[in-house]
mmCIF file of C-alpha atoms and ligand atoms in Angstrom:
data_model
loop_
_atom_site.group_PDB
_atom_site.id
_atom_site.type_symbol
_atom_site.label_atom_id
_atom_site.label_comp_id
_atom_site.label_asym_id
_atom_site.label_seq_id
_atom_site.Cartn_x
_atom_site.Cartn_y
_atom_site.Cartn_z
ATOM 1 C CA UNK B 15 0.000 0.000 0.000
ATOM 2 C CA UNK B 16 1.053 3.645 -0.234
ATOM 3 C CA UNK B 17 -0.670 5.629 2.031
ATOM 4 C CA UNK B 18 -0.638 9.660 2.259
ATOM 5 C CA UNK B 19 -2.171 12.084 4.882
ATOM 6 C CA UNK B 20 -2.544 15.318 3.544
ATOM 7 C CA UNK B 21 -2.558 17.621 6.714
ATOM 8 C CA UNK B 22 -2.894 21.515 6.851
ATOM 9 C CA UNK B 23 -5.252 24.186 8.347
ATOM 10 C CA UNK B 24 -8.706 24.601 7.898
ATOM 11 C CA UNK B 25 -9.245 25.958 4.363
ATOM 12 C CA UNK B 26 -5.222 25.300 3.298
ATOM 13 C CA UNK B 27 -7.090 23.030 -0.004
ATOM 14 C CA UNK B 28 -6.700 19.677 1.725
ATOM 15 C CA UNK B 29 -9.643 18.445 -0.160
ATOM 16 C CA UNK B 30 -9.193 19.995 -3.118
ATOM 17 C CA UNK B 31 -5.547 18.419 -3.631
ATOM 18 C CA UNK B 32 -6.897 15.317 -2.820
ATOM 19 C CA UNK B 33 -8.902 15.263 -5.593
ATOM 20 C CA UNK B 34 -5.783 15.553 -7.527
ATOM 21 C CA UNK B 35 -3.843 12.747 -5.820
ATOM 22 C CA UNK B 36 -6.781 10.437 -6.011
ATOM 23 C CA UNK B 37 -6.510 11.113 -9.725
ATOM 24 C CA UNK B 38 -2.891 10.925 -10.070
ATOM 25 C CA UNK B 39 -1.706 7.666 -7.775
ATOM 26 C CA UNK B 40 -5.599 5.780 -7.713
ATOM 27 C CA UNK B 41 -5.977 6.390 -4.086
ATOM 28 C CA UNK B 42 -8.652 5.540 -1.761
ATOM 29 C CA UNK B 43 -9.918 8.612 -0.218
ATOM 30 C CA UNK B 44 -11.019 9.020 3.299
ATOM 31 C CA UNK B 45 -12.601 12.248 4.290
ATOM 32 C CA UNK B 46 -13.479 12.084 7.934
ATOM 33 C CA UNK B 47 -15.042 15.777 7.606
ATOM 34 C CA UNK B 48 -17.056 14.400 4.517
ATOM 35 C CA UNK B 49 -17.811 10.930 6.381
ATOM 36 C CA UNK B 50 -19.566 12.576 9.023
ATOM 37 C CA UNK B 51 -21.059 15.185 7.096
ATOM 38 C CA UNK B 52 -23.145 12.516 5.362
ATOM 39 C CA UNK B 53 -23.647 11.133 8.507
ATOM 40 C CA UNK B 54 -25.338 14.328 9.626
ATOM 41 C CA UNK B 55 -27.288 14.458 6.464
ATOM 42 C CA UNK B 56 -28.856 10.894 6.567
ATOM 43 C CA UNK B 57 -29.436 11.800 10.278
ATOM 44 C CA UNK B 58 -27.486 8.707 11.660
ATOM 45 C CA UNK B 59 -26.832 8.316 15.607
ATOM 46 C CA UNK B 60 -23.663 8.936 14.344
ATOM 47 C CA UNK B 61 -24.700 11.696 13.043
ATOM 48 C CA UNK B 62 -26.783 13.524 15.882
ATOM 49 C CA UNK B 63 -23.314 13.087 17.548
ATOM 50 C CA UNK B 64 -21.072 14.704 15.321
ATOM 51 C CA UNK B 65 -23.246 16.937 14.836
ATOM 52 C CA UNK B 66 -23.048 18.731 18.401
ATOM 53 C CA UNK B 67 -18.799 18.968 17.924
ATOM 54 C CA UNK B 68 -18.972 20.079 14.042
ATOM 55 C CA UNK B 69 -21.409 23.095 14.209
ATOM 56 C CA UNK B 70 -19.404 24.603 17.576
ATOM 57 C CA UNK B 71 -15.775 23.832 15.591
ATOM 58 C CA UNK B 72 -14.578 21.220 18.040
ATOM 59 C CA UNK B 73 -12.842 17.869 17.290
ATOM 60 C CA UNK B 74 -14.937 14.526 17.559
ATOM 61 C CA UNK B 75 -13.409 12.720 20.400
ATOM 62 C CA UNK B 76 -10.634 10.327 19.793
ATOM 63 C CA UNK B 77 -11.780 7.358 20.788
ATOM 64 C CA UNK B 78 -15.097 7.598 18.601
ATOM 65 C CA UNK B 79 -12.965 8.928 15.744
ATOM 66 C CA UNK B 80 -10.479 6.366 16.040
ATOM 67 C CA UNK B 81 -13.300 3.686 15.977
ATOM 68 C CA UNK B 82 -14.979 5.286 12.873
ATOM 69 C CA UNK B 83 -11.112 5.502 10.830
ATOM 70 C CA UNK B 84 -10.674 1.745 11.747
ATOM 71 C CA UNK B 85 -13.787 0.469 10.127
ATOM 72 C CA UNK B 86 -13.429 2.599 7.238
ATOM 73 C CA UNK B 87 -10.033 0.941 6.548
ATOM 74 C CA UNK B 88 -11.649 -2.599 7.483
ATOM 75 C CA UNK B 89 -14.487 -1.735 4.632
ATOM 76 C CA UNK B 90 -12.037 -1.236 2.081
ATOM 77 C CA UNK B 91 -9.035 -3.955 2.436
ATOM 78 C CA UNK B 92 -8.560 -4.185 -1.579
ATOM 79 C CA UNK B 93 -7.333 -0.563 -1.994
ATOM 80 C CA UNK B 94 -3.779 -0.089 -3.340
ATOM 81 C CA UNK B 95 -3.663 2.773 -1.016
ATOM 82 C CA UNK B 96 -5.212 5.523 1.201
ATOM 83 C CA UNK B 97 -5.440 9.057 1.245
ATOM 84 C CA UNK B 98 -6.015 10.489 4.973
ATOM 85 C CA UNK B 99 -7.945 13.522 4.535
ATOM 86 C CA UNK B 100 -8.750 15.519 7.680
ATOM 87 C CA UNK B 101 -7.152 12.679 9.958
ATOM 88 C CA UNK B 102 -5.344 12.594 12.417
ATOM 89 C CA UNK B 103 -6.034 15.569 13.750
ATOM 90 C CA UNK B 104 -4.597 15.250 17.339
ATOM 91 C CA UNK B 105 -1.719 13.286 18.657
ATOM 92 C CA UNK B 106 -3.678 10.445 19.862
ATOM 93 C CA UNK B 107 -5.527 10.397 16.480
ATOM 94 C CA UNK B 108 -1.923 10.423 15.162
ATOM 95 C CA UNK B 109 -0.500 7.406 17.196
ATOM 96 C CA UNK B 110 -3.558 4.972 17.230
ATOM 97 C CA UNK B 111 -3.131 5.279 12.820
ATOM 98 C CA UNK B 112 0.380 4.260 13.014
ATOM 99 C CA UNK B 113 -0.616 0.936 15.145
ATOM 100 C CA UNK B 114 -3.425 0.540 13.010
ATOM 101 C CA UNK B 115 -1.249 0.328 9.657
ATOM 102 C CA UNK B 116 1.112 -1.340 11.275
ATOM 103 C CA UNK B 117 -1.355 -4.054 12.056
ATOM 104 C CA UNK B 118 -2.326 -4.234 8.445
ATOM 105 C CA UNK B 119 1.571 -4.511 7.552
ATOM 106 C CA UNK B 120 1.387 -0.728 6.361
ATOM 107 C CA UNK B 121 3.135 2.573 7.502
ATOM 108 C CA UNK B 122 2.170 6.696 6.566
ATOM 109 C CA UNK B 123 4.559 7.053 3.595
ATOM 110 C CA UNK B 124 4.151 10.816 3.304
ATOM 111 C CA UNK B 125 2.108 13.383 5.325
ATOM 112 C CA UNK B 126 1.402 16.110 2.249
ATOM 113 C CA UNK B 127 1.428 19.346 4.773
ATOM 114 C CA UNK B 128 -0.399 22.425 3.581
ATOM 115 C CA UNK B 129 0.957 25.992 4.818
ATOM 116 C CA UNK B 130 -1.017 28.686 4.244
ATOM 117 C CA UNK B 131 -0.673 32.162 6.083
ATOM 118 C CA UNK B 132 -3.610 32.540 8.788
ATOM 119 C CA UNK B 133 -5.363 35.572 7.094
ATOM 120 C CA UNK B 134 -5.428 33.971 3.492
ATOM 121 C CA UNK B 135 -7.204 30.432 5.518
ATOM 122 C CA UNK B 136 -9.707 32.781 7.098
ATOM 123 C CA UNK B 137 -10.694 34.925 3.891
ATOM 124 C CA UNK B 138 -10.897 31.247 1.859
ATOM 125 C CA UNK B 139 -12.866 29.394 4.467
ATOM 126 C CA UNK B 140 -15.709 32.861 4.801
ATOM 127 C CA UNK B 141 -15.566 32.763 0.792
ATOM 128 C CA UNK B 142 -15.963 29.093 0.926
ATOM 129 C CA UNK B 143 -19.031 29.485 4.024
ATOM 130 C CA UNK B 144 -20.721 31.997 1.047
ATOM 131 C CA UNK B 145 -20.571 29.663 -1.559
ATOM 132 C CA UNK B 146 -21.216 26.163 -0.138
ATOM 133 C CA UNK B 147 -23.356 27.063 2.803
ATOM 134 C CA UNK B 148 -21.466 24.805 5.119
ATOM 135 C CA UNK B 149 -22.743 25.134 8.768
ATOM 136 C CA UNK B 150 -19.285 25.425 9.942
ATOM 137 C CA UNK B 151 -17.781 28.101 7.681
ATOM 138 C CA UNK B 152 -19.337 30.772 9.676
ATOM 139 C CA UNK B 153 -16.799 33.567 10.641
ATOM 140 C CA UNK B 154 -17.560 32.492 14.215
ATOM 141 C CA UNK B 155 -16.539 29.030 13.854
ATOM 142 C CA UNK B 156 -14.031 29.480 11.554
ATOM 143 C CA UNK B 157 -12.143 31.285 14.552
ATOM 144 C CA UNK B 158 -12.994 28.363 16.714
ATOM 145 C CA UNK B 159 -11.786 25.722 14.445
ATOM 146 C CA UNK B 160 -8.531 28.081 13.828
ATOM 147 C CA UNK B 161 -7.629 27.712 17.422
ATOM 148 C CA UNK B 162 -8.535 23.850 17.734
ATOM 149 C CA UNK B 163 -5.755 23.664 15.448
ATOM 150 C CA UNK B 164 -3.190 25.731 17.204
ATOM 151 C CA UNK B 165 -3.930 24.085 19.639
ATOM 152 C CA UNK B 166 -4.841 20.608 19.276
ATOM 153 C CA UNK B 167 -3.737 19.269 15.560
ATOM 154 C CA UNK B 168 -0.490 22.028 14.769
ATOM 155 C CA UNK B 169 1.615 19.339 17.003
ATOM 156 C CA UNK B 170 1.604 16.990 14.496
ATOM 157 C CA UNK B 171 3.843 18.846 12.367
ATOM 158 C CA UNK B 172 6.697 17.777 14.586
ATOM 159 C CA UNK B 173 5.237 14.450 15.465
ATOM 160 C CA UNK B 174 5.776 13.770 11.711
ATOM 161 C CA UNK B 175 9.054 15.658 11.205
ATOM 162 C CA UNK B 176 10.313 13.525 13.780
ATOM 163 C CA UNK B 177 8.983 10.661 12.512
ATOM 164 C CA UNK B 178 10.967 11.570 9.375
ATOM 165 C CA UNK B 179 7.764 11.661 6.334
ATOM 166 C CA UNK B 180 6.490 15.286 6.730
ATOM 167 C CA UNK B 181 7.078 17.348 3.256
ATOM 168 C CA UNK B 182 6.183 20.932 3.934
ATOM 169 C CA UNK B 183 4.710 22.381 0.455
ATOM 170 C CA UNK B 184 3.457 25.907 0.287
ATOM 171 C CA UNK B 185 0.087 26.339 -0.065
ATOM 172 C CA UNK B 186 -0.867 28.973 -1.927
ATOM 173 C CA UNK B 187 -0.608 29.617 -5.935
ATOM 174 C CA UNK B 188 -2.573 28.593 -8.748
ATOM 175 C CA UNK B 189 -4.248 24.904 -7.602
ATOM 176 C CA UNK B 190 -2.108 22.919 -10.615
ATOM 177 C CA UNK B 191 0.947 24.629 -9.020
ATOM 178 C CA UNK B 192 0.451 23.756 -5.396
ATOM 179 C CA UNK B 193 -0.462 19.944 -6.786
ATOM 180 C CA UNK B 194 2.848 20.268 -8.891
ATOM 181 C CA UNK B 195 5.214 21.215 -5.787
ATOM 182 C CA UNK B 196 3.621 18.147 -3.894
ATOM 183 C CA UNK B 197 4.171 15.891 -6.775
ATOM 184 C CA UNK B 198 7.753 17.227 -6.639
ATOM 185 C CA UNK B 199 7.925 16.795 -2.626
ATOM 186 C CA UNK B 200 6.619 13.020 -3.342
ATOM 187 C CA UNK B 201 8.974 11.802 -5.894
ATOM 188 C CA UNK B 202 11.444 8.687 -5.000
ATOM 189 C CA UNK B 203 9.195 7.988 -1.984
ATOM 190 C CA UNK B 204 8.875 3.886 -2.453
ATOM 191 C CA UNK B 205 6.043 1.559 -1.482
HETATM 192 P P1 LIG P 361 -13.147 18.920 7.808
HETATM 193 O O1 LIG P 361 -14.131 18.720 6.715
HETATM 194 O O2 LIG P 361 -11.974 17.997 7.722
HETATM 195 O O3 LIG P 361 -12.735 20.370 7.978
HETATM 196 O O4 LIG P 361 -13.889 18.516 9.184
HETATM 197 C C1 LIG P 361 -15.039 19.213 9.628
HETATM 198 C C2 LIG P 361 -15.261 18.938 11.101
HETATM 199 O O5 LIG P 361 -15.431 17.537 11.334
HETATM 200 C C3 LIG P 361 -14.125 19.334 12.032
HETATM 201 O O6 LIG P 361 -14.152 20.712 12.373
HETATM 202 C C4 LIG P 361 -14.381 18.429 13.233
HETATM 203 O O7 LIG P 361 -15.450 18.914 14.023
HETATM 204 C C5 LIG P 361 -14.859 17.143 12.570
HETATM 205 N N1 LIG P 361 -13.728 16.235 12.289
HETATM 206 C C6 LIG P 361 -13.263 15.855 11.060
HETATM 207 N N2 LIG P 361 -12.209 15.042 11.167
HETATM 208 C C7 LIG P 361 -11.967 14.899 12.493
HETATM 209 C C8 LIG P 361 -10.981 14.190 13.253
HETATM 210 N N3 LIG P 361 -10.011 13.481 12.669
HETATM 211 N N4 LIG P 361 -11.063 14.278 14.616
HETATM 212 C C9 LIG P 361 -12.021 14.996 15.224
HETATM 213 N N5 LIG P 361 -12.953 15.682 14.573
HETATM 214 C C10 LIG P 361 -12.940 15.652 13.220
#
């Protein structure tokens, strides 16, 4: 497997470049944000959960979202790899995905991280709030989810640059040039 977490900020264009890894190395996707967003929609108990953390900016708790990642990886054992989108986002998260691939023989090959300057993530994630009407892209909550970051998911940038696989790539620019510096900041990594 070759597995990728693509880390950054709120608004740094996690999802948007993994559209374009998906494309480019046939990666399984997993979107925890978009996993429980559906949950929300179809109104799982799941759901009802989530929902209380998402709409005031805070982080699932671990153990839950731990649980959830696992069977998501259990659900799709065929996949030639996995793109981590939006997890981990704490240290726990971090260190319960490392024993989980290692279980399944695998390891984080890369962790894909996003910088983008704090005033450009806040004017993309109220443009963003406009356009796609997500509950949590309200100027409110974006400053909530700003400082859940700081506070809570920032740390793993030097969990993973000790752990040797973080590639910093700047995060603004056109979207094909951002995907091309990544592509760049991924080549020679093998399987
Ligand atoms: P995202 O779409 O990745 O920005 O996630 C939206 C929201 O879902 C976050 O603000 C959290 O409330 C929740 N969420 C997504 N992924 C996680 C995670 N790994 N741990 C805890 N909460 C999460």
């Amino acid at each position: 497997m070759f597995n990728l977490v693509i880390f950054g900020a709120p608004g740094s264009g996690k999802g948007t470049q993994s559209e374009k890894l998906i494309a480019e190395y046939g990666l399984h996707h997993i979107s925890t944000g978009e996993l429980l967003r559906s949950h929300i929609k179809q109104d799982t108990e799941l759901g009802r959960v989530a929902d209380k953390y998402i709409s005031k900016g805070q982080l699932i708790p671990d153990e839950l979202m731990i649980d959830i990642l696992a069977s998501e990886l259990d659900a799709h054992p065929e996949v030639k790899g996995v793109i981590f989108d939006g997890f981990p986002r704490t240290i726990p998260q971090a260190q319960a995905l490392k024993k989980m691939l290692a279980e399944r023989g695998t390891k984080v090959h890369a962790v894909v991280g996003l910088e983008v300057e704090e005033k450009e993530l806040i004017d993309r994630l109220v443009k963003r709030g406009i356009e796609s009407g997500r509950s949590d892209d309200n100027p409110e909550t974006i400053q909530a989810r700003l400082k859940v970051y700081h506070a809570q998911t920032s740390p793993l940038r030097d969990y993973y640059m000790e752990e040797g696989n973080y590639k910093a790539v700047a995060g603004t620019g056109s979207i094909d040039d951002i995907f091309a510096n990544i592509r760049d900041s991924l080549a020679g990594i093998q399987e």
